Short mmCIF file of C-alpha atoms in Angstrom, two decimals:
data_model
loop_
_atom_site.label_atom_id
_atom_site.label_comp_id
_atom_site.label_asym_id
_atom_site.label_seq_id
_atom_site.Cartn_x
_atom_site.Cartn_y
_atom_site.Cartn_z
CA MET A 1 6.95 140.16 106.01
CA VAL A 2 6.41 137.61 103.27
CA ASP A 3 7.65 138.49 99.81
CA ALA A 4 5.38 139.72 97.02
CA ALA A 5 5.46 136.46 95.01
CA VAL A 6 4.26 134.46 98.02
CA LEU A 7 1.51 136.99 98.69
CA THR A 8 0.34 136.86 95.07
CA LYS A 9 0.26 133.05 95.17
CA LEU A 10 -1.73 133.16 98.40
CA GLU A 11 -4.27 135.67 97.09
CA GLU A 12 -4.79 133.72 93.84
CA GLY A 13 -5.01 130.37 95.64
CA PHE A 14 -7.46 131.74 98.21
CA ALA A 15 -9.74 133.18 95.50
CA LYS A 16 -9.80 129.84 93.63
CA LEU A 17 -10.47 127.85 96.80
CA ALA A 18 -13.27 130.21 97.86
CA ALA A 19 -14.91 129.80 94.43
CA SER A 20 -14.50 126.01 94.41
CA ASP A 21 -16.87 123.36 95.74
CA SER A 22 -14.08 121.93 97.92
CA LYS A 23 -15.28 120.07 101.02
CA SER A 24 -11.94 120.48 102.80
CA LEU A 25 -11.62 121.70 106.37
CA LEU A 26 -9.26 124.35 105.00
CA LYS A 27 -12.04 125.88 102.90
CA LYS A 28 -14.49 125.60 105.80
CA TYR A 29 -12.32 127.57 108.24
CA LEU A 30 -10.17 129.86 106.10
CA THR A 31 -12.45 132.89 106.20
CA LYS A 32 -11.45 136.13 104.50
CA GLU A 33 -10.86 137.67 107.92
CA ILE A 34 -8.53 134.87 109.08
CA PHE A 35 -6.78 134.84 105.72
CA ASP A 36 -6.09 138.59 105.86
CA ASN A 37 -4.91 138.28 109.45
CA LEU A 38 -2.41 135.49 108.72
CA LYS A 39 -1.24 136.01 105.15
CA GLU A 40 1.80 138.15 106.05
CA LYS A 41 2.95 136.21 109.12
CA LYS A 42 6.00 133.95 109.36
CA THR A 43 7.27 131.52 111.98
CA PRO A 44 10.21 133.00 113.92
CA THR A 45 12.82 130.24 113.57
CA PHE A 46 12.28 128.80 110.10
CA GLY A 47 10.37 131.61 108.39
CA SER A 48 7.43 129.45 107.29
CA SER A 49 4.53 131.33 105.73
CA LEU A 50 0.80 130.66 105.48
CA LEU A 51 1.50 129.41 101.94
CA ASP A 52 3.79 126.70 103.35
CA CYS A 53 0.87 125.55 105.51
CA ILE A 54 -1.93 125.57 102.96
CA GLN A 55 -0.35 125.15 99.50
CA SER A 56 -1.39 121.48 99.33
CA GLY A 57 -5.03 122.34 100.03
CA LEU A 58 -4.94 125.26 97.58
CA GLU A 59 -3.68 122.95 94.85
CA ASN A 60 -5.81 119.88 95.69
CA HIS A 61 -9.42 120.96 96.17
CA ASP A 62 -10.36 117.34 96.85
CA SER A 63 -8.30 117.32 100.07
CA GLY A 64 -10.14 116.25 103.19
CA VAL A 65 -8.12 118.58 105.40
CA GLY A 66 -5.79 120.66 103.22
CA ILE A 67 -3.28 121.99 105.75
CA TYR A 68 0.13 120.89 107.08
CA ALA A 69 2.53 122.39 109.62
CA PRO A 70 5.93 123.15 108.03
CA ASP A 71 7.46 123.48 111.50
CA ALA A 72 6.35 123.16 115.13
CA GLU A 73 5.93 126.94 115.55
CA ALA A 74 3.31 127.04 112.78
CA TYR A 75 0.77 125.56 115.20
CA THR A 76 1.14 128.70 117.33
CA VAL A 77 1.71 131.42 114.71
CA PHE A 78 -1.20 130.21 112.54
CA ALA A 79 -3.33 129.01 115.46
CA ASP A 80 -6.39 130.96 114.25
CA LEU A 81 -6.59 128.51 111.35
CA PHE A 82 -5.12 125.34 112.88
CA ASP A 83 -7.22 125.40 116.08
CA PRO A 84 -10.71 125.20 114.51
CA ILE A 85 -9.52 122.53 112.05
CA ILE A 86 -8.04 120.51 114.92
CA GLU A 87 -11.25 120.90 116.93
CA ASP A 88 -13.39 119.76 114.00
CA TYR A 89 -11.22 116.77 113.05
CA HIS A 90 -10.51 115.47 116.55
CA GLY A 91 -14.09 115.56 117.76
CA GLY A 92 -14.22 118.72 119.85
CA PHE A 93 -10.62 119.28 121.00
CA LYS A 94 -10.95 123.01 121.75
CA LYS A 95 -8.19 125.61 121.79
CA THR A 96 -8.56 125.79 125.57
CA ASP A 97 -8.16 122.00 125.89
CA LYS A 98 -4.94 120.29 126.83
CA HIS A 99 -3.95 116.90 125.52
CA PRO A 100 -3.49 114.37 128.38
CA PRO A 101 -0.03 113.01 129.26
CA ARG A 102 1.11 109.88 127.45
CA GLU A 103 -0.62 106.76 128.79
CA PHE A 104 -0.33 103.38 127.08
CA GLY A 105 -2.40 101.71 129.81
CA ASP A 106 -2.45 98.00 130.46
CA VAL A 107 -0.93 96.54 127.29
CA ASN A 108 -2.28 93.10 128.16
CA CYS A 109 -5.93 94.09 128.16
CA PHE A 110 -6.53 93.74 124.38
CA SER A 111 -6.91 90.29 122.85
CA ASN A 112 -7.62 88.69 119.48
CA LEU A 113 -10.67 90.35 117.89
CA ASP A 114 -11.19 87.52 115.41
CA PRO A 115 -9.81 84.23 116.81
CA ASN A 116 -11.31 82.13 114.00
CA ASN A 117 -9.86 84.35 111.23
CA GLU A 118 -13.26 84.91 109.64
CA PHE A 119 -13.22 88.68 109.13
CA ILE A 120 -9.94 90.42 109.94
CA ILE A 121 -7.19 90.04 107.37
CA SER A 122 -4.55 92.06 109.19
CA THR A 123 -4.10 94.41 112.16
CA ARG A 124 -1.71 97.29 112.61
CA VAL A 125 -1.06 100.07 115.09
CA ARG A 126 1.22 102.95 114.21
CA CYS A 127 2.31 106.26 115.64
CA GLY A 128 4.21 109.24 114.29
CA ARG A 129 7.12 111.00 115.96
CA SER A 130 9.20 114.06 115.19
CA LEU A 131 12.76 114.49 116.38
CA GLN A 132 13.39 117.41 118.69
CA GLY A 133 15.37 120.27 117.17
CA TYR A 134 14.38 119.69 113.54
CA PRO A 135 11.64 121.35 111.48
CA PHE A 136 9.16 119.26 109.48
CA ASN A 137 9.57 118.20 105.85
CA PRO A 138 9.19 121.46 103.90
CA CYS A 139 11.89 123.21 105.94
CA LEU A 140 14.45 120.40 106.14
CA THR A 141 17.74 120.89 104.32
CA GLU A 142 19.45 118.07 102.46
CA ALA A 143 22.11 117.94 105.16
CA GLN A 144 19.45 117.61 107.89
CA TYR A 145 17.77 114.75 106.01
CA LYS A 146 21.10 112.89 105.92
CA GLU A 147 21.88 113.66 109.56
CA MET A 148 18.48 112.39 110.70
CA GLU A 149 18.75 109.22 108.65
CA GLU A 150 22.12 108.51 110.24
CA LYS A 151 20.72 109.06 113.76
CA VAL A 152 17.66 106.91 113.08
CA SER A 153 19.48 104.01 111.40
CA SER A 154 22.14 103.80 114.13
CA THR A 155 19.45 103.96 116.83
CA LEU A 156 17.31 101.25 115.26
CA SER A 157 20.23 98.93 114.62
CA GLY A 158 20.65 98.77 118.40
CA LEU A 159 17.21 97.17 118.90
CA GLU A 160 17.16 93.61 120.25
CA GLY A 161 14.80 90.64 120.61
CA GLU A 162 11.75 90.59 118.36
CA LEU A 163 12.47 94.18 117.27
CA LYS A 164 15.91 93.29 115.88
CA GLY A 165 16.18 93.90 112.15
CA LYS A 166 17.80 95.92 109.38
CA PHE A 167 17.63 99.48 108.02
CA TYR A 168 17.31 99.94 104.25
CA PRO A 169 18.14 103.42 102.92
CA LEU A 170 16.07 104.44 99.89
CA THR A 171 19.16 105.98 98.31
CA GLY A 172 20.84 103.32 96.19
CA MET A 173 18.23 100.68 97.04
CA GLU A 174 18.32 97.77 94.59
CA LYS A 175 15.19 97.48 92.43
CA ALA A 176 14.53 93.89 93.61
CA VAL A 177 14.65 94.90 97.29
CA GLN A 178 12.47 97.91 96.56
CA GLN A 179 9.88 95.80 94.71
CA GLN A 180 9.81 93.21 97.50
CA LEU A 181 9.20 95.91 100.12
CA ILE A 182 6.42 97.45 98.01
CA ASP A 183 4.83 94.00 97.52
CA ASP A 184 4.93 93.46 101.29
CA HIS A 185 3.02 96.80 101.64
CA PHE A 186 6.01 98.07 103.63
CA LEU A 187 7.54 100.67 101.42
CA PHE A 188 6.06 104.10 100.96
CA LYS A 189 6.17 105.43 97.42
CA GLU A 190 7.16 108.85 96.23
CA GLY A 191 4.50 110.76 94.39
CA ASP A 192 1.64 111.33 96.83
CA ARG A 193 0.33 114.52 95.22
CA PHE A 194 -0.97 115.91 98.53
CA LEU A 195 2.49 115.63 100.09
CA GLN A 196 4.25 116.83 96.96
CA ALA A 197 2.11 119.95 96.86
CA ALA A 198 3.00 120.54 100.53
CA ASN A 199 6.70 120.50 99.54
CA ALA A 200 7.31 117.36 101.60
CA CYS A 201 9.18 115.37 98.93
CA ARG A 202 12.23 117.54 98.34
CA PHE A 203 15.69 115.93 97.91
CA TRP A 204 13.97 112.56 97.42
CA PRO A 205 15.20 109.87 98.17
CA THR A 206 17.89 111.47 100.35
CA GLY A 207 17.40 110.78 104.06
CA ARG A 208 14.53 108.37 103.50
CA GLY A 209 14.64 104.78 104.59
CA ILE A 210 12.79 101.86 106.07
CA TYR A 211 13.61 99.50 108.91
CA HIS A 212 11.94 96.20 109.55
CA ASN A 213 12.45 93.37 111.99
CA ASP A 214 13.30 89.83 110.91
CA ASN A 215 9.66 88.69 111.24
CA LYS A 216 8.36 91.66 109.23
CA THR A 217 5.92 92.53 112.04
CA PHE A 218 7.61 95.78 113.08
CA LEU A 219 8.76 98.59 110.83
CA VAL A 220 9.83 102.21 110.94
CA TRP A 221 9.57 104.67 108.08
CA CYS A 222 12.15 107.44 108.16
CA ASN A 223 11.24 110.81 106.63
CA GLU A 224 8.20 109.88 104.59
CA GLU A 225 5.47 112.21 105.91
CA ASP A 226 6.78 112.46 109.49
CA HIS A 227 10.35 112.07 110.70
CA LEU A 228 9.36 108.66 112.06
CA ARG A 229 6.40 106.39 111.51
CA ILE A 230 6.63 103.50 113.95
CA ILE A 231 4.44 100.57 112.88
CA SER A 232 3.52 97.22 114.41
CA MET A 233 1.52 94.85 112.23
CA GLN A 234 0.67 91.24 111.52
CA MET A 235 -1.84 89.04 109.75
CA GLY A 236 -5.06 88.21 111.62
CA GLY A 237 -6.87 90.02 114.40
CA ASP A 238 -4.55 89.80 117.43
CA LEU A 239 -4.68 93.45 118.46
CA GLY A 240 -3.17 92.60 121.87
CA GLU A 241 0.06 91.32 120.38
CA VAL A 242 0.33 94.15 117.86
CA TYR A 243 -0.22 96.83 120.53
CA ARG A 244 2.27 95.29 122.99
CA ARG A 245 4.95 95.24 120.30
CA LEU A 246 4.34 98.88 119.35
CA VAL A 247 4.50 100.10 122.95
CA SER A 248 7.75 98.29 123.69
CA ALA A 249 9.28 99.67 120.44
CA VAL A 250 8.25 103.28 121.14
CA ASN A 251 9.64 103.05 124.67
CA GLU A 252 12.95 101.62 123.40
CA ILE A 253 13.38 104.26 120.68
CA GLU A 254 12.48 107.11 123.05
CA LYS A 255 15.32 106.11 125.38
CA ARG A 256 17.71 106.93 122.55
CA LEU A 257 16.07 109.76 120.56
CA PRO A 258 14.27 112.80 122.07
CA PHE A 259 10.82 113.39 120.53
CA SER A 260 9.15 116.72 119.84
CA HIS A 261 6.27 117.22 122.28
CA ASP A 262 3.96 120.10 123.19
CA ASP A 263 2.12 120.48 126.49
CA ARG A 264 -1.15 121.36 124.79
CA LEU A 265 -1.05 119.43 121.52
CA GLY A 266 0.82 116.28 122.59
CA PHE A 267 3.31 114.76 120.14
CA LEU A 268 3.91 117.11 117.22
CA THR A 269 3.58 115.95 113.62
CA PHE A 270 3.48 117.37 110.10
CA CYS A 271 -0.25 116.80 109.60
CA PRO A 272 -2.69 118.14 112.24
CA THR A 273 -4.82 114.97 111.94
CA ASN A 274 -1.94 113.06 113.57
CA LEU A 275 -1.28 115.25 116.61
CA GLY A 276 -1.71 114.17 120.22
CA THR A 277 -1.35 110.44 120.63
CA THR A 278 -0.49 110.18 116.88
CA ILE A 279 -1.93 106.66 117.21
CA ARG A 280 -3.72 105.05 114.30
CA ALA A 281 -4.94 101.54 115.11
CA SER A 282 -6.45 99.83 112.09
CA VAL A 283 -7.64 96.56 110.62
CA HIS A 284 -8.19 95.34 107.11
CA ILE A 285 -11.57 93.72 107.52
CA LYS A 286 -13.93 91.84 105.22
CA VAL A 287 -17.57 92.63 106.02
CA PRO A 288 -19.44 91.87 102.77
CA LYS A 289 -22.94 92.13 104.26
CA LEU A 290 -22.25 95.47 105.94
CA ALA A 291 -20.43 96.61 102.80
CA ALA A 292 -23.71 96.12 100.92
CA ASN A 293 -25.31 98.45 103.47
CA LYS A 294 -22.77 101.29 103.49
CA ALA A 295 -25.07 103.57 105.52
CA LYS A 296 -25.13 101.05 108.39
CA LEU A 297 -21.35 100.66 108.24
CA GLU A 298 -20.87 104.43 108.36
CA GLU A 299 -23.38 104.75 111.21
CA VAL A 300 -21.51 102.30 113.46
CA ALA A 301 -18.19 103.86 112.44
CA ALA A 302 -19.40 107.31 113.47
CA LYS A 303 -20.69 106.00 116.82
CA TYR A 304 -17.22 104.67 117.72
CA ASN A 305 -15.28 107.54 116.08
CA LEU A 306 -13.92 105.24 113.40
CA GLN A 307 -12.71 106.19 109.95
CA VAL A 308 -13.59 103.91 107.02
CA ARG A 309 -11.15 103.91 104.11
CA GLY A 310 -10.72 101.83 100.97
CA THR A 311 -8.47 98.76 100.92
CA ARG A 312 -5.31 100.71 100.14
CA GLY A 313 -5.98 103.55 102.53
CA GLU A 314 -7.00 107.15 101.98
CA HIS A 315 -8.44 108.15 98.59
CA THR A 316 -8.93 104.49 97.49
CA GLU A 317 -11.87 102.15 96.92
CA ALA A 318 -12.75 98.99 98.85
CA GLU A 319 -11.55 95.95 96.92
CA GLY A 320 -13.63 92.79 97.39
CA GLY A 321 -15.54 94.26 100.34
CA VAL A 322 -12.30 94.79 102.29
CA TYR A 323 -12.11 98.03 104.27
CA ASP A 324 -9.31 99.73 106.18
CA ILE A 325 -11.01 100.85 109.41
CA SER A 326 -9.24 102.84 112.11
CA ASN A 327 -9.73 105.17 115.06
CA LYS A 328 -10.28 108.75 113.91
CA ARG A 329 -9.61 110.71 117.10
CA ARG A 330 -6.01 111.07 118.16
CA MET A 331 -6.28 114.06 120.48
CA GLY A 332 -7.83 114.74 123.85
CA LEU A 333 -7.70 111.08 124.82
CA THR A 334 -4.89 108.72 125.85
CA GLU A 335 -3.08 106.27 123.59
CA PHE A 336 -4.86 103.44 125.34
CA ASP A 337 -8.29 105.03 124.81
CA ALA A 338 -7.59 105.66 121.11
CA VAL A 339 -6.83 101.97 120.57
CA LYS A 340 -9.83 100.99 122.70
CA GLU A 341 -12.18 102.99 120.45
CA MET A 342 -10.98 100.97 117.48
CA ASN A 343 -11.14 97.71 119.44
CA ASP A 344 -14.74 98.27 120.59
CA GLY A 345 -15.94 99.53 117.21
CA ILE A 346 -14.49 96.55 115.32
CA ALA A 347 -15.97 94.10 117.86
CA GLU A 348 -19.38 95.72 117.21
CA LEU A 349 -18.98 95.54 113.40
CA ILE A 350 -18.09 91.83 113.60
CA LYS A 351 -21.12 91.20 115.83
CA LEU A 352 -23.39 92.97 113.31
CA GLU A 353 -21.89 91.16 110.33
CA LYS A 354 -22.44 87.80 112.03
CA GLY A 355 -26.05 88.68 112.80
CA MET A 356 -26.99 89.79 109.28
#
């Protein structure tokens, strides 16, 4: 049973959301019937409630999704709400569907999407991972944050070759180092209101850190939104090189740290939009002619299951006609196929831009 204060908060939050003009998936699928069915449930191991899952969406009516999983069990206990949201977001991944086994495919089959550097400013591919045996952000204790940071930093400092680099803990980080990392678009910042409302920023900056290789083309975020965000990136449009680097890094890290995985949902993460492959392959791309015809841009994006964001990511505007465009689907398809959707969609956008 959840306590009375939590129940009151849930009831008040639900009433406000229902009365709002929110376009979130949470509002779309949290019917009165489902709400009443789930409001008193808790996950068995960590005691997470429905409030822990939906408090961000109750507070931020402008959320696109509005729900997070405080621990891995939440996906099962609150499945009546998570499943339809997952199906909607990931393009028809039904509750009877099973995510395919991990498959990175032929890493040499992607090439440079923009060899003359006319359109693509930068390319990146990232994935999220959770460490087995730990809950997600809202349930982590201060001691667990520290323990995870220690495990992650010692693991990463063992990487060799082009992945070799240094781990920078956020705790005690010098202002100059911090500013440099922010300027390089490497460092995540505290204060994302969607994450804060989801209780994901507790004990900040304890247990948070960032690793990057000497070339600044490979980085790992520790305990920002997910336990790990593994990122490969570089200037220009060479998706092949970026993808190869990511795959070799994930394989190296997995040899040393066990990841949290579910037979049906794939790799488990804090946000349901990142389940499955957890892969987000993206480019910063300048398409001024298509930008002037936003409907055409959105039409092509939809055809290839791409997501169009502003220059600085979610909830931002395009600056100077530069968009952040990525694959939207992360479930029900392999890692290779997720990257291929982005590859094919971007190739099509470049072709259109050239022809306009």
